[in-house]
Amino acid sequence: MTKLTTVGMKWQLLVGAILVFITGIVLFFGTEHTDMYFAWTINPPLLTAAFLGAAYLSSFVLGFLAAREDVWARARLAVPGPLIFTILMLVATLLHLGRFHLNSPKPTAVLFTWVWL
């Protein structure tokens, strides 16, 4: 018996894909402006931010394709990687909270920091 991907899981995968797409665009195309449009300033901007942006954009492709799958056995491949990444990013965020733009004079930086959190 083939298990189908539930509508709720499809939505969860799609929302995750959209979030990583937005983050990927900001990092890949805004490498020099992470002080204004991201939760923390990334240095060196071109290498690190662009690499992270490309990783987020490739994750978007995986999540988007998984959200379109009707068979759970094919969609489930997109779950463990983002789950582990999210847990590790939570740990890194909590360990380095002082580097975030929580008190920045730039309102967009503060907004993106709270969105990240």
mmCIF file with all atom_site columns, C-alpha atoms in Angstrom, residues 69-112:
data_model
loop_
_atom_site.group_PDB
_atom_site.id
_atom_site.type_symbol
_atom_site.label_atom_id
_atom_site.label_alt_id
_atom_site.label_comp_id
_atom_site.label_asym_id
_atom_site.label_entity_id
_atom_site.label_seq_id
_atom_site.pdbx_PDB_ins_code
_atom_site.Cartn_x
_atom_site.Cartn_y
_atom_site.Cartn_z
_atom_site.occupancy
_atom_site.B_iso_or_equiv
_atom_site.pdbx_formal_charge
_atom_site.auth_seq_id
_atom_site.auth_comp_id
_atom_site.auth_asym_id
_atom_site.auth_atom_id
_atom_site.pdbx_PDB_model_num
ATOM 1  C CA . GLU A 1 69  ? 5.188  14.814 -4.656 1.00 0.00 ? 69  GLU A CA 1
ATOM 2  C CA . ASP A 1 70  ? 2.058  12.753 -4.090 1.00 0.00 ? 70  ASP A CA 1
ATOM 3  C CA . VAL A 1 71  ? 3.916  9.701  -2.784 1.00 0.00 ? 71  VAL A CA 1
ATOM 4  C CA . TRP A 1 72  ? 5.356  10.170 0.716  1.00 0.00 ? 72  TRP A CA 1
ATOM 5  C CA . ALA A 1 73  ? 8.293  7.800  0.055  1.00 0.00 ? 73  ALA A CA 1
ATOM 6  C CA . ARG A 1 74  ? 9.656  10.286 -2.479 1.00 0.00 ? 74  ARG A CA 1
ATOM 7  C CA . ALA A 1 75  ? 8.783  13.451 -0.535 1.00 0.00 ? 75  ALA A CA 1
ATOM 8  C CA . ARG A 1 76  ? 10.275 12.313 2.786  1.00 0.00 ? 76  ARG A CA 1
ATOM 9  C CA . LEU A 1 77  ? 13.814 12.656 1.452  1.00 0.00 ? 77  LEU A CA 1
ATOM 10 C CA . ALA A 1 78  ? 13.479 16.427 1.869  1.00 0.00 ? 78  ALA A CA 1
ATOM 11 C CA . VAL A 1 79  ? 12.696 16.256 5.607  1.00 0.00 ? 79  VAL A CA 1
ATOM 12 C CA . PRO A 1 80  ? 15.815 15.080 7.535  1.00 0.00 ? 80  PRO A CA 1
ATOM 13 C CA . GLY A 1 81  ? 18.334 17.514 6.004  1.00 0.00 ? 81  GLY A CA 1
ATOM 14 C CA . PRO A 1 82  ? 16.378 20.718 6.703  1.00 0.00 ? 82  PRO A CA 1
ATOM 15 C CA . LEU A 1 83  ? 15.402 19.421 10.157 1.00 0.00 ? 83  LEU A CA 1
ATOM 16 C CA . ILE A 1 84  ? 19.030 18.845 11.162 1.00 0.00 ? 84  ILE A CA 1
ATOM 17 C CA . PHE A 1 85  ? 20.088 22.151 9.583  1.00 0.00 ? 85  PHE A CA 1
ATOM 18 C CA . THR A 1 86  ? 17.359 24.011 11.480 1.00 0.00 ? 86  THR A CA 1
ATOM 19 C CA . ILE A 1 87  ? 18.410 22.491 14.802 1.00 0.00 ? 87  ILE A CA 1
ATOM 20 C CA . LEU A 1 88  ? 22.065 23.363 14.165 1.00 0.00 ? 88  LEU A CA 1
ATOM 21 C CA . MET A 1 89  ? 21.147 26.922 13.132 1.00 0.00 ? 89  MET A CA 1
ATOM 22 C CA . LEU A 1 90  ? 19.111 27.293 16.326 1.00 0.00 ? 90  LEU A CA 1
ATOM 23 C CA . VAL A 1 91  ? 22.133 26.260 18.397 1.00 0.00 ? 91  VAL A CA 1
ATOM 24 C CA . ALA A 1 92  ? 24.415 28.628 16.448 1.00 0.00 ? 92  ALA A CA 1
ATOM 25 C CA . THR A 1 93  ? 21.869 31.443 16.794 1.00 0.00 ? 93  THR A CA 1
ATOM 26 C CA . LEU A 1 94  ? 21.621 31.028 20.560 1.00 0.00 ? 94  LEU A CA 1
ATOM 27 C CA . LEU A 1 95  ? 25.409 30.794 20.960 1.00 0.00 ? 95  LEU A CA 1
ATOM 28 C CA . HIS A 1 96  ? 26.061 33.940 18.908 1.00 0.00 ? 96  HIS A CA 1
ATOM 29 C CA . LEU A 1 97  ? 23.043 36.068 19.776 1.00 0.00 ? 97  LEU A CA 1
ATOM 30 C CA . GLY A 1 98  ? 25.306 39.050 20.421 1.00 0.00 ? 98  GLY A CA 1
ATOM 31 C CA . ARG A 1 99  ? 26.241 39.246 16.722 1.00 0.00 ? 99  ARG A CA 1
ATOM 32 C CA . PHE A 1 100 ? 22.651 39.752 15.642 1.00 0.00 ? 100 PHE A CA 1
ATOM 33 C CA . HIS A 1 101 ? 21.252 43.147 14.699 1.00 0.00 ? 101 HIS A CA 1
ATOM 34 C CA . LEU A 1 102 ? 18.890 43.369 17.670 1.00 0.00 ? 102 LEU A CA 1
ATOM 35 C CA . ASN A 1 103 ? 19.966 46.932 18.512 1.00 0.00 ? 103 ASN A CA 1
ATOM 36 C CA . SER A 1 104 ? 20.908 48.161 15.048 1.00 0.00 ? 104 SER A CA 1
ATOM 37 C CA . PRO A 1 105 ? 20.048 51.732 14.043 1.00 0.00 ? 105 PRO A CA 1
ATOM 38 C CA . LYS A 1 106 ? 18.850 50.304 10.702 1.00 0.00 ? 106 LYS A CA 1
ATOM 39 C CA . PRO A 1 107 ? 15.159 49.322 11.023 1.00 0.00 ? 107 PRO A CA 1
ATOM 40 C CA . THR A 1 108 ? 15.369 46.758 8.218  1.00 0.00 ? 108 THR A CA 1
ATOM 41 C CA . ALA A 1 109 ? 18.197 44.955 9.999  1.00 0.00 ? 109 ALA A CA 1
ATOM 42 C CA . VAL A 1 110 ? 16.183 44.775 13.225 1.00 0.00 ? 110 VAL A CA 1
ATOM 43 C CA . LEU A 1 111 ? 13.136 43.539 11.307 1.00 0.00 ? 111 LEU A CA 1
ATOM 44 C CA . PHE A 1 112 ? 15.083 40.779 9.559  1.00 0.00 ? 112 PHE A CA 1
#
